[in-house]
mmCIF file of C-alpha atoms in Angstrom:
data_model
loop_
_atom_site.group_PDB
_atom_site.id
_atom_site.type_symbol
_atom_site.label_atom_id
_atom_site.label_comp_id
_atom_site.label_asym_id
_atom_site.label_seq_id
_atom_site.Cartn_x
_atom_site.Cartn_y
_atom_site.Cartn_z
ATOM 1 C CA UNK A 1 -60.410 72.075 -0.216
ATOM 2 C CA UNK A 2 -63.308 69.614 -0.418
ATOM 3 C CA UNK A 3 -65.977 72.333 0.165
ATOM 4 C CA UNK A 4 -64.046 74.610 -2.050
ATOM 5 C CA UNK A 5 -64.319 71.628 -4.945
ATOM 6 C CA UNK A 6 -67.528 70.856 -4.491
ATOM 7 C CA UNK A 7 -68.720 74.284 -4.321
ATOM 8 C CA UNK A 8 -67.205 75.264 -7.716
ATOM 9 C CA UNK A 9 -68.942 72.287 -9.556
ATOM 10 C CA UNK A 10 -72.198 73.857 -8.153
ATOM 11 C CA UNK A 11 -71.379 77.186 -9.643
ATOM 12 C CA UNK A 12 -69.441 78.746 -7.253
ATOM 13 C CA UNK A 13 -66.514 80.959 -8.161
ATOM 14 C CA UNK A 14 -63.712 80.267 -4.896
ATOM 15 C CA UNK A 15 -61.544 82.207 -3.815
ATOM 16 C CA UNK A 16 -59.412 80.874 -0.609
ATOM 17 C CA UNK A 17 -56.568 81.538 1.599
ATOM 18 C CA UNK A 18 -53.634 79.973 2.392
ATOM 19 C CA UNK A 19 -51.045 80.257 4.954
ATOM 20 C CA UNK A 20 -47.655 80.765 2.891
ATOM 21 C CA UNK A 21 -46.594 80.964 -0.893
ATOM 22 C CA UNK A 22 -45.155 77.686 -1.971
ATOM 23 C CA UNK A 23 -46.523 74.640 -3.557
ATOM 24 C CA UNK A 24 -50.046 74.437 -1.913
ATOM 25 C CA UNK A 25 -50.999 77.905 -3.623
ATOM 26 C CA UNK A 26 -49.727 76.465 -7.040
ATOM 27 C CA UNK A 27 -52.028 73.399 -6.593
ATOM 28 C CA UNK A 28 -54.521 75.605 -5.561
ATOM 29 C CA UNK A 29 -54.197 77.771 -8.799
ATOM 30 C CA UNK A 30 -53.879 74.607 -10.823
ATOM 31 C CA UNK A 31 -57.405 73.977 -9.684
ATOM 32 C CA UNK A 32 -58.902 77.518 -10.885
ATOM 33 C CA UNK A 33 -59.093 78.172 -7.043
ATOM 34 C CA UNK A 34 -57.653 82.069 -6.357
ATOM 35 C CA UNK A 35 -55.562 82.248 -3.016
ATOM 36 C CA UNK A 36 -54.649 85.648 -0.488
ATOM 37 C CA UNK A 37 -52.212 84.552 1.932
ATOM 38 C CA UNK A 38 -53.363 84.846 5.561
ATOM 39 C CA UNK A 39 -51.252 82.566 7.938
ATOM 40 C CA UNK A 40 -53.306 84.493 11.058
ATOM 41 C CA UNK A 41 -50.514 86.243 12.499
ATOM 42 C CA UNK A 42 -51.776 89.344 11.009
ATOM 43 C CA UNK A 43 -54.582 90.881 8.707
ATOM 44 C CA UNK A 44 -55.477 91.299 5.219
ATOM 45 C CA UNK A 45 -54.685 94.778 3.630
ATOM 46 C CA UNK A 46 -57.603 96.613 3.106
ATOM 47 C CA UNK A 47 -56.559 97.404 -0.368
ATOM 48 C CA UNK A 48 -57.199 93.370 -0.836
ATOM 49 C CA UNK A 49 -60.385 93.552 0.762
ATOM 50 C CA UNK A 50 -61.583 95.830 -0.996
ATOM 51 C CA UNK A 51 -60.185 94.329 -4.640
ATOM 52 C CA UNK A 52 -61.625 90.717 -3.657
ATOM 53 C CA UNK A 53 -63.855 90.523 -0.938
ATOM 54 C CA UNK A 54 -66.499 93.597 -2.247
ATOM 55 C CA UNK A 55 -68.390 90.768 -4.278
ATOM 56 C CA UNK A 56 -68.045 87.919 -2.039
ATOM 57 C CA UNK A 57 -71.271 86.099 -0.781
ATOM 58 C CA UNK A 58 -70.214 83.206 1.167
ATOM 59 C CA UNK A 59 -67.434 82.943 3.656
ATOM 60 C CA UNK A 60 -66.724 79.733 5.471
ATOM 61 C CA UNK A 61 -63.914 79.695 7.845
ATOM 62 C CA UNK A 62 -62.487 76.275 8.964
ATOM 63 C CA UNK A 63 -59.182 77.567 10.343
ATOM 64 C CA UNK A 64 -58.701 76.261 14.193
ATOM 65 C CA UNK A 65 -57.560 78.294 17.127
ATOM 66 C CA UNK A 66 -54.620 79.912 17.496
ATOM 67 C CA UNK A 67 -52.958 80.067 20.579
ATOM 68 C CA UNK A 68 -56.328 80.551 22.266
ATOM 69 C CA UNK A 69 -57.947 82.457 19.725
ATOM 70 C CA UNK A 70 -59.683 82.455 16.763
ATOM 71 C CA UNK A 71 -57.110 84.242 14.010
ATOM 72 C CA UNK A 72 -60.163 85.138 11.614
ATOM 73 C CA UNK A 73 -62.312 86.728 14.162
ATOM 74 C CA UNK A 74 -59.403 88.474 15.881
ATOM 75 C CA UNK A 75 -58.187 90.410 12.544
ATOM 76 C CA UNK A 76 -61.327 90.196 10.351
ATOM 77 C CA UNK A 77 -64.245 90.633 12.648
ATOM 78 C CA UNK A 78 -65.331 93.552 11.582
ATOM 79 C CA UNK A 79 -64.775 92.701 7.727
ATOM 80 C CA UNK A 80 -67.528 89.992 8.139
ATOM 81 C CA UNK A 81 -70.168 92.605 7.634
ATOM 82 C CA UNK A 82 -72.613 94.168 4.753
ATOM 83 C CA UNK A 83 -70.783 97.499 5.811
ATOM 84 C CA UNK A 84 -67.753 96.144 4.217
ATOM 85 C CA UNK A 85 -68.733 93.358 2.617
ATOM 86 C CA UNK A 86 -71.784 94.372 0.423
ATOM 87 C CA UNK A 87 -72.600 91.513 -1.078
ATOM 88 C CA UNK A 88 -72.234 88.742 1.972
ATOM 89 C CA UNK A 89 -74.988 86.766 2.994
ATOM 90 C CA UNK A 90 -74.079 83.574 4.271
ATOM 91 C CA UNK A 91 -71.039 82.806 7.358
ATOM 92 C CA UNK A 92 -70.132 79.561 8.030
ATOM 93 C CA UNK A 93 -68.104 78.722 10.862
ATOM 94 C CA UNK A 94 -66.548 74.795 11.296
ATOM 95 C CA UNK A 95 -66.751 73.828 14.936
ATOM 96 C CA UNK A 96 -66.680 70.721 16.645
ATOM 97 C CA UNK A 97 -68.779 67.901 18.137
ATOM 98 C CA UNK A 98 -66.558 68.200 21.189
ATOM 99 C CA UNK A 99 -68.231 71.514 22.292
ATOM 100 C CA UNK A 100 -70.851 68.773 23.741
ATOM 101 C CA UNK A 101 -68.051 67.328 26.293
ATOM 102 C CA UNK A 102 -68.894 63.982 27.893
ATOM 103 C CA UNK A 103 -72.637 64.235 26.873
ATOM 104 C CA UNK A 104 -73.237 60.437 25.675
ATOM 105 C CA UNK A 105 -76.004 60.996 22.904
ATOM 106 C CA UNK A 106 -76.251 64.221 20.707
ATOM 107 C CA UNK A 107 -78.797 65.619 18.757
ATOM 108 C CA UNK A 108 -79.146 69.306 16.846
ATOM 109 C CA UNK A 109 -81.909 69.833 20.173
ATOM 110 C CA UNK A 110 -78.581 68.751 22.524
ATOM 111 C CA UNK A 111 -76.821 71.848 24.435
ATOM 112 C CA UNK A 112 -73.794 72.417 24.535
ATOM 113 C CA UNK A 113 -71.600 72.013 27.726
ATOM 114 C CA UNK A 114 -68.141 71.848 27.155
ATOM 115 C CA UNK A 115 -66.222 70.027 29.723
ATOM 116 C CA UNK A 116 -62.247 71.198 29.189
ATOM 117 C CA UNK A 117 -60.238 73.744 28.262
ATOM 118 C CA UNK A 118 -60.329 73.259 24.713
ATOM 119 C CA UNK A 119 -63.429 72.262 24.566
ATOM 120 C CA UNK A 120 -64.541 75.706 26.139
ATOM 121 C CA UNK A 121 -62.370 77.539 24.014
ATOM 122 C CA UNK A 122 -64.268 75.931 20.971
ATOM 123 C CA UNK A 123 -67.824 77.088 22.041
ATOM 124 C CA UNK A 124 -66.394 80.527 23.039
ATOM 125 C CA UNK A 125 -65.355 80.898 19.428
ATOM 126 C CA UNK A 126 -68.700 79.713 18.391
ATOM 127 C CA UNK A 127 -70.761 82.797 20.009
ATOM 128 C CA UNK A 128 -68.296 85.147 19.256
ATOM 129 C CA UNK A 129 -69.131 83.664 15.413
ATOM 130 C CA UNK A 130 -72.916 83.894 16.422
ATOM 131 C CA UNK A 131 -72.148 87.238 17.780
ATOM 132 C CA UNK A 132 -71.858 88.794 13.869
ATOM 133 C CA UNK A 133 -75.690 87.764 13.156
ATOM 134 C CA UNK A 134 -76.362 90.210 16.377
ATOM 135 C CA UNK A 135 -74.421 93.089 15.135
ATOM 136 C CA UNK A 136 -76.810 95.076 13.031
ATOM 137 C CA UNK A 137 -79.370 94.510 15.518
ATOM 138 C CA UNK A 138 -83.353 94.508 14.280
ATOM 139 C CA UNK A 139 -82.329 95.510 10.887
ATOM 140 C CA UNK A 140 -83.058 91.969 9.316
ATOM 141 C CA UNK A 141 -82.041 93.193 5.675
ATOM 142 C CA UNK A 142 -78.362 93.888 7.036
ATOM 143 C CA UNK A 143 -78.209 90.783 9.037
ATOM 144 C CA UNK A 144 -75.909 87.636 7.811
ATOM 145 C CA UNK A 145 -76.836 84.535 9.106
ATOM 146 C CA UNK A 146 -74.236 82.725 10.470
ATOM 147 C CA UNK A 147 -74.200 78.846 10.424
ATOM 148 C CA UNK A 148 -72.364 76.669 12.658
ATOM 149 C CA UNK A 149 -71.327 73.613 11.586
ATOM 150 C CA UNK A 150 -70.282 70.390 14.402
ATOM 151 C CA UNK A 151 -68.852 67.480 12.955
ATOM 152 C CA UNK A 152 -67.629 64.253 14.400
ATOM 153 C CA UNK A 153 -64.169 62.920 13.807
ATOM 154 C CA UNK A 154 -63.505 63.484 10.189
ATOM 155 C CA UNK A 155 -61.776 61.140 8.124
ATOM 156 C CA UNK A 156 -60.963 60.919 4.603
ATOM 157 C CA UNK A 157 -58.020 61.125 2.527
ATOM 158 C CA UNK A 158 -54.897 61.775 4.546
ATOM 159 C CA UNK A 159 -56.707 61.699 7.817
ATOM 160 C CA UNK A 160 -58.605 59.480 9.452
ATOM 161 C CA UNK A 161 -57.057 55.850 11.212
ATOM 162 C CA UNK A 162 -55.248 54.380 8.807
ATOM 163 C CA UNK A 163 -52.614 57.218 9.451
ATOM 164 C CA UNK A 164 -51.988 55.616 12.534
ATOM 165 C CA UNK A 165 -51.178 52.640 10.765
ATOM 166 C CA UNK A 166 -48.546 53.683 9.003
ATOM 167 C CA UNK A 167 -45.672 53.229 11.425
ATOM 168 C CA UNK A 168 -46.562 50.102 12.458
ATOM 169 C CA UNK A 169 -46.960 50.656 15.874
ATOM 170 C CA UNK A 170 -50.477 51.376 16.585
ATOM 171 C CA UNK A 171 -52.282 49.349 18.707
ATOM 172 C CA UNK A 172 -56.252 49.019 19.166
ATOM 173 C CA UNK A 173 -57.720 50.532 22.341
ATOM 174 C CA UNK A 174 -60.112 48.305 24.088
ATOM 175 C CA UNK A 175 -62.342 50.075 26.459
ATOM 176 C CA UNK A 176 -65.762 48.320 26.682
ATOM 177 C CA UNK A 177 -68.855 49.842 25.918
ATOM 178 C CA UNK A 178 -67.115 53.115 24.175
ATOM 179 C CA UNK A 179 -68.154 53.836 20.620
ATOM 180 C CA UNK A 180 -68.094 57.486 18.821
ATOM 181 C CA UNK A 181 -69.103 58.811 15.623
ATOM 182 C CA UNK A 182 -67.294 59.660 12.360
ATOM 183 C CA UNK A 183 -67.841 61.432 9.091
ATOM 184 C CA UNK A 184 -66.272 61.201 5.767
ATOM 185 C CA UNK A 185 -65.200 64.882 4.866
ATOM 186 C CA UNK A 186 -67.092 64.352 1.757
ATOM 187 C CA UNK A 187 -70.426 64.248 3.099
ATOM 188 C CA UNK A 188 -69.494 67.342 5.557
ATOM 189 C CA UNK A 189 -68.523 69.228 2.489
ATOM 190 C CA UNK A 190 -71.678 68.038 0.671
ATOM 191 C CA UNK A 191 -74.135 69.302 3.828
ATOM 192 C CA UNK A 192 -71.749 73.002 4.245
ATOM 193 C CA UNK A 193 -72.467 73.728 0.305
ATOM 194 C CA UNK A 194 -76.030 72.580 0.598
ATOM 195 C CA UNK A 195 -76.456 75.135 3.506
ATOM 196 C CA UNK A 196 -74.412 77.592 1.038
ATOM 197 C CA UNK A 197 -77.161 76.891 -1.839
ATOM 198 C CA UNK A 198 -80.783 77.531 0.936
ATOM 199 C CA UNK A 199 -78.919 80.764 0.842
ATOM 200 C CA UNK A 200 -79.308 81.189 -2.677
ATOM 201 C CA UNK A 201 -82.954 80.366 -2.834
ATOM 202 C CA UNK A 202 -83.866 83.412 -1.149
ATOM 203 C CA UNK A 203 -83.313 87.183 -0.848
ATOM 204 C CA UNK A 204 -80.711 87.835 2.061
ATOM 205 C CA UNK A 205 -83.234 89.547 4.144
ATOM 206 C CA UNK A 206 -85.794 86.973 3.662
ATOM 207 C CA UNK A 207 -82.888 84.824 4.539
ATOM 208 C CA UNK A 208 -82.457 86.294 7.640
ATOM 209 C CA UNK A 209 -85.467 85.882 8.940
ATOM 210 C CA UNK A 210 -85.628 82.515 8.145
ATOM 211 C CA UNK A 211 -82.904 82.136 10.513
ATOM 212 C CA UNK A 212 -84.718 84.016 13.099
ATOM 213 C CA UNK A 213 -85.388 80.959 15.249
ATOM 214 C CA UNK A 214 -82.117 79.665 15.933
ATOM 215 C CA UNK A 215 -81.689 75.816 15.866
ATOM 216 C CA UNK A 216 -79.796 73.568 17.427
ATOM 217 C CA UNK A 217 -79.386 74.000 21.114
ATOM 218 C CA UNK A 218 -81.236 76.988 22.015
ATOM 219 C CA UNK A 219 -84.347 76.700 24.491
ATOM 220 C CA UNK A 220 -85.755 78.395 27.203
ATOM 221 C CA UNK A 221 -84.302 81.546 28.082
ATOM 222 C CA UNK A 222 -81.344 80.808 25.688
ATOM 223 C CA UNK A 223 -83.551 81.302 22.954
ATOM 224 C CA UNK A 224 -84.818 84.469 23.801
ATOM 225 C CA UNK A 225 -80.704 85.804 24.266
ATOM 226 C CA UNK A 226 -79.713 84.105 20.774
ATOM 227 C CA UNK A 227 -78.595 86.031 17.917
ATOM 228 C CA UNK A 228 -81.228 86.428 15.588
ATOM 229 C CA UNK A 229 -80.249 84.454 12.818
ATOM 230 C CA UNK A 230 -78.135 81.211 13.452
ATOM 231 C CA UNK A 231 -77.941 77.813 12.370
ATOM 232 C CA UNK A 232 -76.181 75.009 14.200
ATOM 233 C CA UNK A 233 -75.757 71.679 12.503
ATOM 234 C CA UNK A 234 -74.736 68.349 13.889
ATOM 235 C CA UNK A 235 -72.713 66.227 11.296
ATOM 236 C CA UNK A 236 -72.009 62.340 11.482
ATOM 237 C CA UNK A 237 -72.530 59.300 9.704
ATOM 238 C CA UNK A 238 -75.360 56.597 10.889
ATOM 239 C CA UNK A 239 -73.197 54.062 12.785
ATOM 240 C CA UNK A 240 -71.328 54.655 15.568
ATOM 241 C CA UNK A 241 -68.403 52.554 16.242
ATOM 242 C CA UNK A 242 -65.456 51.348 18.343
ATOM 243 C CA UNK A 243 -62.240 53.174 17.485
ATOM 244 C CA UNK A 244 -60.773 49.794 17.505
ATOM 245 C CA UNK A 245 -63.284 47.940 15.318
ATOM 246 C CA UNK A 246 -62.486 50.800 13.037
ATOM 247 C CA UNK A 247 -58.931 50.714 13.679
ATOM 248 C CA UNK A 248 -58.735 46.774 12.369
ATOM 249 C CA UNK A 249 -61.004 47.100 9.432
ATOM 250 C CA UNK A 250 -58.446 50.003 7.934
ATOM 251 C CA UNK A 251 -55.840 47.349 8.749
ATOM 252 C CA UNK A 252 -57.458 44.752 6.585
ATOM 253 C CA UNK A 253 -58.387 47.331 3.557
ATOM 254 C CA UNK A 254 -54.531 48.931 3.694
ATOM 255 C CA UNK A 255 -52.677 45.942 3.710
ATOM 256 C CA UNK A 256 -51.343 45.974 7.392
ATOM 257 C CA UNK A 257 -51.802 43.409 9.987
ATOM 258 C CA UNK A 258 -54.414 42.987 12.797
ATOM 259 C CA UNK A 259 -52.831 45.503 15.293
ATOM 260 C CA UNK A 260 -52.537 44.078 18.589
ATOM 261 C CA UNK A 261 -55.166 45.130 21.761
ATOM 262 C CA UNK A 262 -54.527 46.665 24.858
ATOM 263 C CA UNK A 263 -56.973 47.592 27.495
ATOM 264 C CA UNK A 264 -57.833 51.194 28.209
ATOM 265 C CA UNK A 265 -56.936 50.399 31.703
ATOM 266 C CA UNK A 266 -53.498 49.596 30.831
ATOM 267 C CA UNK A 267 -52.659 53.261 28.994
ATOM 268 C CA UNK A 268 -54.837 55.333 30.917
ATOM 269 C CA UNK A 269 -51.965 56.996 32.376
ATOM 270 C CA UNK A 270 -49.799 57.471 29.643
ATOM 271 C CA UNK A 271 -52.103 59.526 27.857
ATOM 272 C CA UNK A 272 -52.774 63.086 27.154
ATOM 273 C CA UNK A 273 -55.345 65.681 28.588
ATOM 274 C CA UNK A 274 -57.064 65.816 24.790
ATOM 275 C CA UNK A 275 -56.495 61.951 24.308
ATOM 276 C CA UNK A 276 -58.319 61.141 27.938
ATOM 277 C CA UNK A 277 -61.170 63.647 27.153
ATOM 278 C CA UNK A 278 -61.807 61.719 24.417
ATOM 279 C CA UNK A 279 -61.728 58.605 25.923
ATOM 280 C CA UNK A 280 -63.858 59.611 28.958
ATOM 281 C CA UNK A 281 -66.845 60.576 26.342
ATOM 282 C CA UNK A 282 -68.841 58.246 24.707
ATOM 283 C CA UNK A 283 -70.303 60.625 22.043
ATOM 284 C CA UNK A 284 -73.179 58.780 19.578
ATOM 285 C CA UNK A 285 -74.283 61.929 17.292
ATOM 286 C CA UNK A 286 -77.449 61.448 15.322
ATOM 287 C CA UNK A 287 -77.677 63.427 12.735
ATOM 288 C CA UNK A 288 -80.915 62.602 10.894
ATOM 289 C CA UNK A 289 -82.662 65.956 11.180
ATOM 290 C CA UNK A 290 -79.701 68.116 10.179
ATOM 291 C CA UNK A 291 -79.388 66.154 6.978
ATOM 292 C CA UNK A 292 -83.252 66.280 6.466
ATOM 293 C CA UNK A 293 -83.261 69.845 6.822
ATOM 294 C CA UNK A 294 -80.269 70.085 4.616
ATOM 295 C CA UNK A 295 -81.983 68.010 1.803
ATOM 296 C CA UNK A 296 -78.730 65.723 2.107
ATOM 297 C CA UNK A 297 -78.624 62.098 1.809
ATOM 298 C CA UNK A 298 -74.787 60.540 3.393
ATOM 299 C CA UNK A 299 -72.655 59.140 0.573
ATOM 300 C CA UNK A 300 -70.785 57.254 3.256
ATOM 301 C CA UNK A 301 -73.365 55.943 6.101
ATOM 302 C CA UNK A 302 -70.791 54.440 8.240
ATOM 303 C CA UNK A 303 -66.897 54.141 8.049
ATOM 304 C CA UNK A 304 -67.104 51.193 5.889
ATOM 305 C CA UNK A 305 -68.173 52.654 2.833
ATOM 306 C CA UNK A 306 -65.803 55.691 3.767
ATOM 307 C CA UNK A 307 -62.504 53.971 4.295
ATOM 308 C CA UNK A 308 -63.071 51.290 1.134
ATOM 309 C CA UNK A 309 -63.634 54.850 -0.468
ATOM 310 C CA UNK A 310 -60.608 56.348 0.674
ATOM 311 C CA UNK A 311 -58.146 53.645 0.179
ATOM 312 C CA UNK A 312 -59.505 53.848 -3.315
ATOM 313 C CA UNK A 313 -58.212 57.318 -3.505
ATOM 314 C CA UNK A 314 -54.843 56.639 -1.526
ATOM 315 C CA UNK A 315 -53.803 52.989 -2.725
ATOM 316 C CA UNK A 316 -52.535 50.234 -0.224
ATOM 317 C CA UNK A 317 -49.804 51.825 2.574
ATOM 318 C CA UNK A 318 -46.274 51.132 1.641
ATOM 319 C CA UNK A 319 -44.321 48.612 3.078
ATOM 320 C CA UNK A 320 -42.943 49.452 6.439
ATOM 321 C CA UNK A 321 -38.924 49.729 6.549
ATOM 322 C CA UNK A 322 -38.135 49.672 10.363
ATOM 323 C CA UNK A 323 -34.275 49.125 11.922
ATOM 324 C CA UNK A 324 -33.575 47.281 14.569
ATOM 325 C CA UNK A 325 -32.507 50.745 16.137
ATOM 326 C CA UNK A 326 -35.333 52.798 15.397
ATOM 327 C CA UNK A 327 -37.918 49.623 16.730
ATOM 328 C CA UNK A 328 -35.864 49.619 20.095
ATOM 329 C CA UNK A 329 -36.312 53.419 20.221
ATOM 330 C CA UNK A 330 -40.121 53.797 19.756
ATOM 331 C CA UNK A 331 -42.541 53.788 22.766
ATOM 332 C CA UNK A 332 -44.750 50.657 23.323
ATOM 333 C CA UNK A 333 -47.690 53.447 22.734
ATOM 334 C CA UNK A 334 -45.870 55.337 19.891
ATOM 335 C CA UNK A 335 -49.687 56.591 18.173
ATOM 336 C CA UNK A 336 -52.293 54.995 19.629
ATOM 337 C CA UNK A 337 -55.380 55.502 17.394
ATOM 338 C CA UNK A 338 -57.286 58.225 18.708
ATOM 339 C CA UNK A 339 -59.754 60.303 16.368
ATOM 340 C CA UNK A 340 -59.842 63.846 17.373
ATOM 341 C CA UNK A 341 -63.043 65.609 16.222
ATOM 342 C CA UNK A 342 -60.966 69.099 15.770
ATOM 343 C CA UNK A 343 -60.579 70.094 12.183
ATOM 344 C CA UNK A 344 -57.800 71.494 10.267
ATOM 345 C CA UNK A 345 -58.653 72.255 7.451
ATOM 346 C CA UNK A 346 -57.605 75.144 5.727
ATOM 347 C CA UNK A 347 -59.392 78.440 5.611
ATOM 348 C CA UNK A 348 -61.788 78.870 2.290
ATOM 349 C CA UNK A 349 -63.374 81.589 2.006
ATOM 350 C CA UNK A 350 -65.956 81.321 -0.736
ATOM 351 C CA UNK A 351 -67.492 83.694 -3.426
ATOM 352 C CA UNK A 352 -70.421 83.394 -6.265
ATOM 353 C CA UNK A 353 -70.744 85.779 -9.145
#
């Protein structure tokens, strides 16, 4: 929705998907945004494809994996080419910082090297995106070049820590020496459509090989194997931080109290697979050379500026109305404040006249 918004004030006509008919489509519509339902579980018709997709030069997919797969690829893999899709140029897949696994300091020169099950499953998805620059082979004038985009833990409007602060019961993490990185979704949005407009400087073939050398974690022999024309971008704001430093200044912007500190040691045990993963990496992304290359300068250069920002948008939390029941019910660890670099944002495919 962010990309999608920012897109059409730079000219872009949008047209996006949404996973059921209800009120999200109206508020889509009520924002000149067109919506096809796709909720994964099974394709498009091609009589839609063919009614709205023929003039369609941009496609960015954000949706997350599905039960182990990735729901665009697995029903529209195929679609995502000139053969059917005329007009495309640019593909733009959102991924994740966590493809990197416990790797402590990342770079767009940093390779990849997922370290769980999820994480794998992300990068998988990423060369199977990759994968459609590679399908029409040498032929550089039918080639789309397909960008890759890996943000840090997004935050922003509904999302982000002070989510976890609206029950009351989250508590700040101590674990010495552990900091990751952030970014408000604003600034992501603001470096996808900037990628989206170097598109539109330059004839798609010329585009294509442009994107001949592929950056972003490809050397040696990997380069040579690499789909001819792929981006990969590294996205995050210039300060990393403790979760709980972060944690307490939402506290203090949204009205709540201090929450109280416990040491990693102490929940280690209670938590889960994804929560420990991201606890046992101490990721600190610089992202100075994708945003040069991007021509992009961060709106929100640490989570300051982004959560004074957001609780602009959202207003003060509301007071929280707890019974004596439901207190003696919740866990000591009910949502402890752990920032999850997977995206879900919705699936927005994107078009320009």
């Amino acid at each position: 929705e962010h990309v999608a918004k920012r897109a059409a004030a730079r000219g872009f006509s949008i047209l996006g998907t949404t996973r059921r008919v209800g009120d999200r489509e109206l508020e889509l519509g009520q924002r000149h945004i067109r919506t096809l339902i796709f909720d994964g579980s099974s394709p498009l018709s091609d009589d839609l494809i063919d009614r709205h997709l023929a003039s369609v030069t941009h496609v960015l997919s954000t949706v997350p994996p599905l039960e182990g797969f990735d729901p665009v690829l697995a029903h529209h893999a195929r679609t995502l080419q000139r053969a059917r899709m005329p007009a495309l140029r640019w593909l733009g897949h959102l991924s994740t910082t966590a493809v990197y696994g416990v790797q402590t300091d990342i770079d767009e020169r940093s390779e990849p090297a997922p370290a769980t099950v999820v994480e794998n499953l992300r990068f998988v998805i990423e060369k199977e995106w990759a994968a459609l620059a590679a399908v029409a082979g040498a032929d550089t004038a039918a080639q789309v070049p397909v960008h890759i985009f890996r943000p840090a833990s997004v935050y922003g409007p509904g999302r982000g820590p002070q989510q976890v602060l609206r029950t009351g019961d989250a508590v700040a993490i101590e674990k010495p020496g552990h900091s990751t990185s952030r970014i408000h979704v604003e600034d992501l949005a603001a470096a996808i459509v900037a990628s989206m407009e170097q598109s539109m400087e330059m004839p798609p073939a010329t585009a294509a090989i442009a994107a001949a050398a592929p950056s972003g974690g490809a050397s040696g022999d990997a380069k040579a194997s690499a789909p001819a024309a792929v981006h990969s971008y590294v996205l995050a704001d210039s300060e990393p931080a403790p979760p709980s430093e972060v944690l307490r200044y939402a506290a203090s912007i949204y009205g709540r109290p201090p929450p109280p500190s416990i040491s990693f040691e102490k929940v280690e045990k209670r938590l889960s697979a994804a929560q420990r993963a991201f606890w046992s990496a101490n990721m600190r992304v610089a992202s100075a050379g994708t945003l040069a290359r991007l021509g992009v300068e961060l709106r929100y250069p640490s989570y300051r500026e982004g959560l004074r920002a957001t609780v602009a948008v959202e207003g003060p939390l509301p007071p929280i109305i707890e019974t004596s029941a439901a207190k003696a019910a919740a866990p000591p660890l009910a949502r402890p404040p752990i920032e999850t670099a997977a995206t879900t944002m919705a699936a927005a495919p994107l078009a320009r006249a």
